[in-house]
mmCIF file of C-alpha atoms and ligand atoms in Angstrom:
data_model
loop_
_atom_site.group_PDB
_atom_site.id
_atom_site.type_symbol
_atom_site.label_atom_id
_atom_site.label_comp_id
_atom_site.label_asym_id
_atom_site.label_seq_id
_atom_site.Cartn_x
_atom_site.Cartn_y
_atom_site.Cartn_z
ATOM 1 C CA MET A 1 13.224 8.065 8.992
ATOM 2 C CA ASP A 2 15.655 5.843 7.004
ATOM 3 C CA HIS A 3 17.073 2.683 7.982
ATOM 4 C CA ALA A 4 20.436 2.252 6.714
ATOM 5 C CA THR A 5 21.749 -1.246 7.483
ATOM 6 C CA THR A 6 24.864 -2.788 6.385
ATOM 7 C CA HIS A 7 24.623 -5.448 3.677
ATOM 8 C CA VAL A 8 22.077 -8.092 4.772
ATOM 9 C CA PRO A 9 21.094 -11.500 3.183
ATOM 10 C CA PHE A 10 17.581 -10.464 2.889
ATOM 11 C CA ALA A 11 15.078 -8.001 4.223
ATOM 12 C CA ILE A 12 11.495 -6.898 4.172
ATOM 13 C CA ALA A 13 9.459 -3.703 4.859
ATOM 14 C CA VAL A 14 5.751 -3.295 5.062
ATOM 15 C CA HIS A 15 3.036 -0.399 5.117
ATOM 16 C CA GLY A 16 -0.608 -0.058 6.098
ATOM 17 C CA GLY A 17 -1.186 3.338 4.699
ATOM 18 C CA ALA A 18 -0.138 6.925 5.509
ATOM 19 C CA GLY A 19 -2.543 9.819 6.611
ATOM 20 C CA ALA A 20 -3.685 11.826 9.484
ATOM 21 C CA ILE A 21 -3.041 9.324 12.185
ATOM 22 C CA ARG A 22 -2.383 11.140 15.517
ATOM 23 C CA LYS A 23 -1.573 9.584 18.870
ATOM 24 C CA GLU A 24 -4.121 11.605 20.765
ATOM 25 C CA LYS A 25 -7.005 10.158 18.554
ATOM 26 C CA MET A 26 -5.642 6.588 18.787
ATOM 27 C CA THR A 27 -6.732 4.129 21.657
ATOM 28 C CA PRO A 28 -4.048 1.967 23.268
ATOM 29 C CA GLU A 29 -5.908 -1.137 22.037
ATOM 30 C CA LYS A 30 -6.139 0.071 18.477
ATOM 31 C CA GLU A 31 -2.556 0.873 18.495
ATOM 32 C CA THR A 32 -1.710 -2.542 19.752
ATOM 33 C CA GLN A 33 -3.921 -4.140 17.072
ATOM 34 C CA TYR A 34 -2.152 -2.142 14.326
ATOM 35 C CA GLN A 35 1.327 -3.030 15.713
ATOM 36 C CA GLU A 36 0.527 -6.766 15.942
ATOM 37 C CA ARG A 37 -0.677 -6.899 12.424
ATOM 38 C CA LEU A 38 2.244 -5.083 10.966
ATOM 39 C CA VAL A 39 4.597 -7.584 12.871
ATOM 40 C CA ALA A 40 2.345 -10.569 11.593
ATOM 41 C CA SER A 41 2.685 -9.477 8.196
ATOM 42 C CA LEU A 42 6.594 -8.938 8.488
ATOM 43 C CA GLN A 43 7.023 -12.138 10.192
ATOM 44 C CA VAL A 44 5.219 -14.155 7.429
ATOM 45 C CA GLY A 45 7.283 -12.477 4.670
ATOM 46 C CA PHE A 46 10.459 -12.805 6.574
ATOM 47 C CA GLU A 47 10.064 -16.553 7.197
ATOM 48 C CA LEU A 48 9.547 -17.004 3.558
ATOM 49 C CA LEU A 49 12.707 -15.269 2.637
ATOM 50 C CA ASP A 50 14.681 -16.867 5.571
ATOM 51 C CA SER A 51 13.668 -20.273 3.841
ATOM 52 C CA GLY A 52 15.042 -19.117 0.447
ATOM 53 C CA ARG A 53 11.595 -18.398 -1.129
ATOM 54 C CA SER A 54 11.483 -15.433 -3.567
ATOM 55 C CA ALA A 55 10.765 -11.769 -2.709
ATOM 56 C CA ILE A 56 7.683 -12.121 -4.991
ATOM 57 C CA ASP A 57 6.460 -14.837 -2.498
ATOM 58 C CA ALA A 58 7.276 -12.605 0.507
ATOM 59 C CA VAL A 59 5.480 -9.528 -0.551
ATOM 60 C CA CYS A 60 2.375 -11.252 -1.841
ATOM 61 C CA LYS A 61 1.856 -13.275 1.663
ATOM 62 C CA ALA A 62 2.951 -10.082 3.742
ATOM 63 C CA VAL A 63 0.176 -8.205 1.914
ATOM 64 C CA ASN A 64 -2.372 -11.125 2.198
ATOM 65 C CA VAL A 65 -1.994 -10.805 6.323
ATOM 66 C CA MET A 66 -2.927 -6.990 6.070
ATOM 67 C CA GLU A 67 -5.788 -7.858 3.398
ATOM 68 C CA ASP A 68 -7.346 -10.381 5.712
ATOM 69 C CA SER A 69 -7.508 -7.727 8.613
ATOM 70 C CA PRO A 70 -10.567 -5.141 8.742
ATOM 71 C CA LEU A 71 -7.862 -2.512 10.082
ATOM 72 C CA PHE A 72 -6.574 -1.808 6.647
ATOM 73 C CA ASN A 73 -8.100 -0.547 3.464
ATOM 74 C CA ALA A 74 -7.560 -3.619 1.372
ATOM 75 C CA GLY A 75 -9.369 -6.925 1.149
ATOM 76 C CA ILE A 76 -11.913 -6.830 4.150
ATOM 77 C CA GLY A 77 -12.023 -3.467 5.388
ATOM 78 C CA ALA A 78 -11.758 -1.766 1.910
ATOM 79 C CA VAL A 79 -13.276 1.617 1.778
ATOM 80 C CA TYR A 80 -16.536 2.319 0.115
ATOM 81 C CA THR A 81 -17.386 3.841 -3.162
ATOM 82 C CA HIS A 82 -20.051 6.573 -3.567
ATOM 83 C CA ASP A 83 -22.476 4.033 -4.379
ATOM 84 C CA GLY A 84 -21.721 1.786 -1.418
ATOM 85 C CA GLY A 85 -19.798 -0.785 -3.126
ATOM 86 C CA HIS A 86 -15.979 -1.824 -3.004
ATOM 87 C CA GLU A 87 -13.510 -1.536 -5.873
ATOM 88 C CA GLN A 88 -10.217 -2.804 -5.342
ATOM 89 C CA ASP A 89 -6.748 -2.140 -7.047
ATOM 90 C CA ALA A 90 -3.397 -4.158 -6.609
ATOM 91 C CA CYS A 91 -0.216 -4.417 -8.256
ATOM 92 C CA VAL A 92 2.819 -6.622 -7.980
ATOM 93 C CA MET A 93 6.283 -6.190 -9.633
ATOM 94 C CA ASP A 94 9.319 -8.439 -9.894
ATOM 95 C CA GLY A 95 12.466 -6.426 -10.128
ATOM 96 C CA SER A 96 14.470 -9.275 -11.553
ATOM 97 C CA ASN A 97 12.737 -9.232 -15.029
ATOM 98 C CA LEU A 98 10.428 -6.164 -14.663
ATOM 99 C CA ALA A 99 7.317 -8.448 -14.991
ATOM 100 C CA VAL A 100 4.188 -6.793 -13.522
ATOM 101 C CA GLY A 101 0.678 -7.896 -12.920
ATOM 102 C CA ALA A 102 -2.067 -5.475 -11.892
ATOM 103 C CA VAL A 103 -5.862 -5.291 -11.463
ATOM 104 C CA ALA A 104 -8.142 -2.299 -11.017
ATOM 105 C CA GLY A 105 -11.725 -1.831 -9.882
ATOM 106 C CA VAL A 106 -12.257 -5.690 -8.970
ATOM 107 C CA ARG A 107 -15.492 -6.097 -6.644
ATOM 108 C CA HIS A 108 -15.414 -9.777 -5.632
ATOM 109 C CA ILE A 109 -11.784 -10.740 -4.993
ATOM 110 C CA ARG A 110 -11.008 -11.723 -1.302
ATOM 111 C CA ASN A 111 -7.088 -11.002 -2.006
ATOM 112 C CA PRO A 112 -6.544 -8.818 -5.091
ATOM 113 C CA ILE A 113 -2.830 -9.110 -4.748
ATOM 114 C CA ASP A 114 -3.102 -12.892 -5.680
ATOM 115 C CA LEU A 115 -5.081 -11.833 -8.806
ATOM 116 C CA ALA A 116 -2.515 -9.443 -9.557
ATOM 117 C CA ARG A 117 0.237 -12.179 -9.273
ATOM 118 C CA LEU A 118 -1.813 -14.470 -11.668
ATOM 119 C CA VAL A 119 -2.015 -11.710 -14.136
ATOM 120 C CA MET A 120 1.852 -11.422 -14.047
ATOM 121 C CA GLN A 121 2.349 -15.225 -14.212
ATOM 122 C CA ASP A 122 -0.499 -16.664 -16.164
ATOM 123 C CA SER A 123 -1.514 -13.978 -18.782
ATOM 124 C CA PRO A 124 0.193 -11.947 -21.651
ATOM 125 C CA HIS A 125 -0.908 -8.824 -20.000
ATOM 126 C CA VAL A 126 -0.033 -6.434 -17.458
ATOM 127 C CA LEU A 127 -3.242 -4.741 -16.182
ATOM 128 C CA LEU A 128 -6.731 -6.117 -16.059
ATOM 129 C CA CYS A 129 -9.680 -4.410 -14.765
ATOM 130 C CA GLY A 130 -13.444 -4.722 -13.592
ATOM 131 C CA ASP A 131 -15.459 -7.694 -14.868
ATOM 132 C CA GLY A 132 -12.704 -8.753 -17.227
ATOM 133 C CA ALA A 133 -10.224 -9.222 -14.437
ATOM 134 C CA GLU A 134 -12.913 -11.276 -12.647
ATOM 135 C CA GLN A 135 -13.428 -13.357 -15.731
ATOM 136 C CA PHE A 136 -9.870 -14.125 -15.879
ATOM 137 C CA ALA A 137 -9.928 -14.962 -12.032
ATOM 138 C CA VAL A 138 -12.464 -17.512 -12.478
ATOM 139 C CA LEU A 139 -10.920 -18.980 -15.425
ATOM 140 C CA HIS A 140 -7.912 -19.633 -13.360
ATOM 141 C CA GLY A 141 -9.913 -21.309 -10.466
ATOM 142 C CA MET A 142 -10.282 -18.295 -8.171
ATOM 143 C CA SER A 143 -13.562 -18.036 -6.520
ATOM 144 C CA LEU A 144 -15.607 -14.843 -6.291
ATOM 145 C CA GLU A 145 -16.411 -13.333 -3.007
ATOM 146 C CA GLU A 146 -19.925 -11.869 -1.915
ATOM 147 C CA THR A 147 -19.411 -8.127 -1.930
ATOM 148 C CA SER A 148 -20.858 -8.195 1.908
ATOM 149 C CA TYR A 149 -17.489 -9.901 2.914
ATOM 150 C CA PHE A 150 -15.638 -6.668 2.446
ATOM 151 C CA ASP A 151 -18.175 -4.518 4.463
ATOM 152 C CA THR A 152 -17.203 -2.898 7.827
ATOM 153 C CA LYS A 153 -18.895 -0.673 10.068
ATOM 154 C CA HIS A 154 -16.211 1.983 10.369
ATOM 155 C CA ARG A 155 -15.705 2.280 6.715
ATOM 156 C CA ARG A 156 -19.358 2.864 6.141
ATOM 157 C CA THR A 157 -19.299 5.634 8.769
ATOM 158 C CA GLN A 158 -16.415 7.082 6.845
ATOM 159 C CA LEU A 159 -18.598 6.942 3.605
ATOM 160 C CA ASP A 160 -21.549 8.563 5.580
ATOM 161 C CA LYS A 161 -19.674 11.272 6.782
ATOM 162 C CA ALA A 162 -18.051 12.033 3.589
ATOM 163 C CA ILE A 163 -21.529 12.138 1.840
ATOM 164 C CA ALA A 164 -22.981 14.407 4.602
ATOM 165 C CA ARG A 165 -19.844 16.803 3.974
ATOM 166 C CA GLU A 166 -20.746 16.878 0.376
ATOM 167 C CA GLU A 167 -24.365 17.553 1.097
ATOM 168 C CA GLU A 168 -23.484 20.282 3.360
ATOM 169 C CA GLN A 169 -21.186 22.059 0.974
ATOM 170 C CA GLY A 170 -23.291 21.244 -2.153
ATOM 171 C CA LYS A 171 -20.387 19.898 -4.134
ATOM 172 C CA VAL A 172 -18.416 16.806 -5.163
ATOM 173 C CA LEU A 173 -15.520 16.620 -2.565
ATOM 174 C CA PHE A 174 -12.638 14.026 -2.795
ATOM 175 C CA GLY A 175 -9.431 13.159 -0.956
ATOM 176 C CA ASP A 176 -8.095 15.819 1.277
ATOM 177 C CA GLY A 177 -11.034 18.074 0.735
ATOM 178 C CA ASN A 178 -13.103 15.347 2.303
ATOM 179 C CA LEU A 179 -11.213 13.669 4.711
ATOM 180 C CA ASP A 180 -12.002 14.274 8.393
ATOM 181 C CA HIS A 181 -8.670 15.428 9.634
ATOM 182 C CA SER A 182 -9.721 15.411 13.303
ATOM 183 C CA SER A 183 -10.154 11.699 13.153
ATOM 184 C CA ASP A 184 -7.520 8.986 12.339
ATOM 185 C CA GLU A 185 -9.090 8.769 8.753
ATOM 186 C CA LYS A 186 -6.218 8.039 6.693
ATOM 187 C CA TYR A 187 -5.447 6.309 3.146
ATOM 188 C CA GLY A 188 -4.878 2.848 4.478
ATOM 189 C CA THR A 189 -3.579 1.033 1.546
ATOM 190 C CA VAL A 190 -1.143 -1.937 2.248
ATOM 191 C CA GLY A 191 2.066 -2.612 0.678
ATOM 192 C CA ALA A 192 5.280 -4.524 0.958
ATOM 193 C CA VAL A 193 8.822 -4.583 -0.543
ATOM 194 C CA ALA A 194 11.584 -7.219 -0.213
ATOM 195 C CA MET A 195 15.100 -8.365 -1.140
ATOM 196 C CA ASP A 196 15.526 -12.380 -1.185
ATOM 197 C CA ARG A 197 18.740 -14.467 -0.882
ATOM 198 C CA GLU A 198 19.314 -14.011 -4.498
ATOM 199 C CA GLY A 199 19.358 -10.371 -4.266
ATOM 200 C CA ASN A 200 16.141 -9.967 -6.446
ATOM 201 C CA LEU A 201 13.593 -7.128 -5.269
ATOM 202 C CA ALA A 202 9.863 -7.055 -5.494
ATOM 203 C CA ALA A 203 7.078 -4.687 -4.602
ATOM 204 C CA ALA A 204 3.402 -5.509 -3.877
ATOM 205 C CA THR A 205 0.553 -2.907 -3.179
ATOM 206 C CA SER A 206 -3.134 -3.566 -2.438
ATOM 207 C CA THR A 207 -5.968 -1.095 -1.928
ATOM 208 C CA GLY A 208 -9.624 -0.257 -1.748
ATOM 209 C CA GLY A 209 -8.771 3.095 -3.031
ATOM 210 C CA MET A 210 -10.280 6.240 -1.543
ATOM 211 C CA THR A 211 -13.612 6.785 0.208
ATOM 212 C CA ASN A 212 -16.432 8.033 -1.752
ATOM 213 C CA LYS A 213 -14.794 7.400 -5.044
ATOM 214 C CA ARG A 214 -17.024 7.709 -8.186
ATOM 215 C CA TRP A 215 -16.937 7.007 -11.742
ATOM 216 C CA MET A 216 -14.902 3.781 -11.436
ATOM 217 C CA ARG A 217 -11.946 5.998 -10.471
ATOM 218 C CA ILE A 218 -8.578 4.081 -10.262
ATOM 219 C CA GLY A 219 -5.928 5.179 -8.126
ATOM 220 C CA ASP A 220 -2.030 4.878 -8.302
ATOM 221 C CA THR A 221 -1.662 1.601 -6.786
ATOM 222 C CA PRO A 222 -2.173 -0.452 -9.949
ATOM 223 C CA VAL A 223 -0.342 1.978 -12.040
ATOM 224 C CA ILE A 224 3.221 0.889 -12.705
ATOM 225 C CA GLY A 225 5.738 3.331 -11.657
ATOM 226 C CA ALA A 226 3.141 5.508 -9.722
ATOM 227 C CA GLY A 227 2.077 3.328 -6.609
ATOM 228 C CA THR A 228 4.239 0.347 -7.328
ATOM 229 C CA TYR A 229 7.731 -0.160 -9.011
ATOM 230 C CA ALA A 230 10.753 -2.732 -8.606
ATOM 231 C CA ASN A 231 13.957 -2.924 -10.448
ATOM 232 C CA ASN A 232 16.890 -4.939 -9.175
ATOM 233 C CA GLN A 233 19.170 -2.130 -10.502
ATOM 234 C CA SER A 234 17.752 0.228 -8.128
ATOM 235 C CA CYS A 235 14.911 -0.410 -5.580
ATOM 236 C CA ALA A 236 11.421 -1.670 -5.073
ATOM 237 C CA VAL A 237 8.867 0.754 -3.931
ATOM 238 C CA SER A 238 5.453 0.674 -2.726
ATOM 239 C CA ALA A 239 3.415 4.080 -2.257
ATOM 240 C CA THR A 240 0.493 5.038 -0.105
ATOM 241 C CA GLY A 241 -1.451 8.398 -0.048
ATOM 242 C CA HIS A 242 -3.621 10.553 -2.459
ATOM 243 C CA GLY A 243 -3.268 8.791 -5.615
ATOM 244 C CA GLU A 244 -4.037 11.381 -8.111
ATOM 245 C CA PHE A 245 -0.858 13.143 -6.922
ATOM 246 C CA ILE A 246 1.158 10.003 -6.641
ATOM 247 C CA MET A 247 0.077 9.369 -10.290
ATOM 248 C CA ARG A 248 1.051 12.826 -11.274
ATOM 249 C CA SER A 249 4.427 12.521 -9.574
ATOM 250 C CA VAL A 250 5.152 9.088 -10.942
ATOM 251 C CA LEU A 251 6.400 8.733 -7.457
ATOM 252 C CA ALA A 252 7.587 5.055 -7.158
ATOM 253 C CA PHE A 253 9.543 5.360 -10.517
ATOM 254 C CA GLU A 254 10.953 8.744 -9.409
ATOM 255 C CA VAL A 255 12.685 6.906 -6.805
ATOM 256 C CA HIS A 256 14.068 4.521 -9.208
ATOM 257 C CA ALA A 257 15.078 7.531 -11.636
ATOM 258 C CA LEU A 258 16.763 9.587 -8.905
ATOM 259 C CA MET A 259 19.112 6.591 -7.854
ATOM 260 C CA THR A 260 19.700 5.535 -11.515
ATOM 261 C CA TYR A 261 20.131 8.811 -13.253
ATOM 262 C CA LYS A 262 21.192 11.045 -10.418
ATOM 263 C CA GLY A 263 23.147 8.487 -8.462
ATOM 264 C CA LEU A 264 21.395 9.264 -5.301
ATOM 265 C CA PRO A 265 21.481 6.847 -2.418
ATOM 266 C CA LEU A 266 18.176 5.224 -1.621
ATOM 267 C CA ALA A 267 17.125 7.124 1.615
ATOM 268 C CA GLU A 268 17.998 10.405 -0.200
ATOM 269 C CA ALA A 269 16.086 9.386 -3.341
ATOM 270 C CA ALA A 270 13.074 8.250 -1.256
ATOM 271 C CA ARG A 271 13.044 11.525 0.775
ATOM 272 C CA THR A 272 13.338 13.636 -2.317
ATOM 273 C CA ALA A 273 10.517 11.932 -4.249
ATOM 274 C CA VAL A 274 8.198 12.181 -1.251
ATOM 275 C CA ASN A 275 9.273 15.998 -0.070
ATOM 276 C CA ASP A 276 10.253 17.665 -3.429
ATOM 277 C CA ARG A 277 8.205 15.732 -5.873
ATOM 278 C CA LEU A 278 4.807 14.801 -4.265
ATOM 279 C CA GLY A 279 5.057 17.418 -1.742
ATOM 280 C CA ALA A 280 5.850 19.991 -4.324
ATOM 281 C CA ILE A 281 2.410 19.669 -6.237
ATOM 282 C CA GLY A 282 0.496 19.326 -2.917
ATOM 283 C CA GLY A 283 0.352 15.555 -2.595
ATOM 284 C CA THR A 284 0.123 13.847 0.750
ATOM 285 C CA GLY A 285 1.536 10.232 1.379
ATOM 286 C CA GLY A 286 4.520 8.047 1.885
ATOM 287 C CA LEU A 287 6.392 5.118 0.430
ATOM 288 C CA ILE A 288 8.607 2.173 1.531
ATOM 289 C CA ALA A 289 11.730 1.233 -0.472
ATOM 290 C CA ILE A 290 14.358 -1.206 -0.425
ATOM 291 C CA ASN A 291 17.667 -1.611 -2.415
ATOM 292 C CA SER A 292 19.506 -4.591 -3.211
ATOM 293 C CA ARG A 293 21.715 -4.434 -0.154
ATOM 294 C CA GLY A 294 18.604 -4.565 1.881
ATOM 295 C CA GLN A 295 18.707 -0.998 3.116
ATOM 296 C CA ILE A 296 15.283 0.277 3.717
ATOM 297 C CA ALA A 297 13.574 3.836 3.538
ATOM 298 C CA LEU A 298 10.118 4.779 4.908
ATOM 299 C CA PRO A 299 9.482 8.608 4.327
ATOM 300 C CA PHE A 300 6.379 10.217 4.531
ATOM 301 C CA ASN A 301 4.699 13.736 4.652
ATOM 302 C CA THR A 302 1.591 13.166 6.695
ATOM 303 C CA PRO A 303 1.321 13.102 10.551
ATOM 304 C CA GLY A 304 1.691 9.075 10.433
ATOM 305 C CA MET A 305 2.287 6.062 8.474
ATOM 306 C CA TYR A 306 1.771 2.410 9.717
ATOM 307 C CA ARG A 307 4.994 0.833 8.948
ATOM 308 C CA GLY A 308 7.717 -1.875 9.565
ATOM 309 C CA TRP A 309 10.728 -3.430 8.694
ATOM 310 C CA MET A 310 12.705 -6.594 9.486
ATOM 311 C CA VAL A 311 16.249 -7.768 8.728
ATOM 312 C CA PRO A 312 18.045 -10.853 10.109
ATOM 313 C CA GLY A 313 19.394 -10.638 13.477
ATOM 314 C CA CYS A 314 16.826 -7.994 14.654
ATOM 315 C CA GLU A 315 13.310 -8.000 16.061
ATOM 316 C CA PRO A 316 10.768 -6.513 13.871
ATOM 317 C CA SER A 317 10.333 -3.015 14.043
ATOM 318 C CA VAL A 318 6.999 -1.261 13.632
ATOM 319 C CA GLY A 319 6.273 2.722 13.528
ATOM 320 C CA ILE A 320 2.913 4.596 13.315
ATOM 321 C CA TYR A 321 3.675 8.237 14.210
ATOM 322 C CA ARG A 322 6.422 10.547 13.143
ATOM 323 C CA GLU A 323 7.654 10.756 16.558
ATOM 324 C CA ASP A 324 8.365 6.960 16.561
ATOM 325 C CA ASP A 325 11.553 7.588 14.495
ATOM 326 C CA GLU A 326 12.966 10.185 16.739
HETATM 327 N N1 LIG B 1 -3.143 5.516 -2.872
HETATM 328 C C1 LIG B 1 -4.446 5.027 -2.748
HETATM 329 C C2 LIG B 1 -5.527 5.512 -3.777
HETATM 330 O O1 LIG B 1 -5.322 6.658 -4.137
HETATM 331 C C3 LIG B 1 -5.091 5.302 -1.247
HETATM 332 C C4 LIG B 1 -4.164 4.875 -0.202
HETATM 333 O O2 LIG B 1 -2.959 4.983 -0.257
HETATM 334 O O3 LIG B 1 -4.811 4.460 0.843
HETATM 335 O O4 LIG B 1 -6.205 4.801 -4.415
#
């Protein structure tokens, strides 16, 4: 579904992950919890934009709201690695100057998007990982969190099931091969894109990665142009889905490229990237994208994607299932 608005002074969209999210597997209570958190995230970002703050401020704070909820796979509620830990990735990009900050495989950072922003603003680097990223965090006054803070029962159950399926089949299974499609298991990464009153664009994405990941696997989220990209000339994009495929299709940059080099409008570029690029190599997922007119697109090729958008003069809108857009 695409939200074409006329020129608005500012706008924001958020996602809380795409995947096998089906209405028949969801309770009304759970549905309400997701909707409320998405709305809360939109409102935080929207108010900042309304008061004249930057798109960067808006996307980071909107992401914080979802990182602080166990519903999503970022911050508290991050999925488990094969070893029973949590390794998180995050990235933020400023479309006005192509500045980027990203972190990968951090284990003790409560809000990884804040650390990504710190890397962007206070380091000469773009991407820091693991212990080094945490040393940089401490050096800049950020406190480290106990790993138990990130633990949740439902994510532990997902890991236990994933390991049991591997044992059953006697081989390493990952991603679609090891997601229980009969449940609401999904990717669950969170992200936000915004346009501020100056017309600047920004994108932010934060994730625990994928359940049962091993060997310090890093996904698409902190890889610039894959899970996250922003450029005032075209669009800001945050993606979710099976990271290996998102990286191989350089998904977020692909939306920018289709707009810039092929002249496609935002909605068509976003849809083409998801259907004809990600889909063509067997990837599942979705993205949210915004251009400098505040137009928004939210395509996905999975049964559902937690998503929302908000523009001045309208109530926040949220969707979970494909049918929500019909
Ligand atoms: N894209 C993320 C990853 O592969 C997963 C997600 O979207 O939830 O790490």
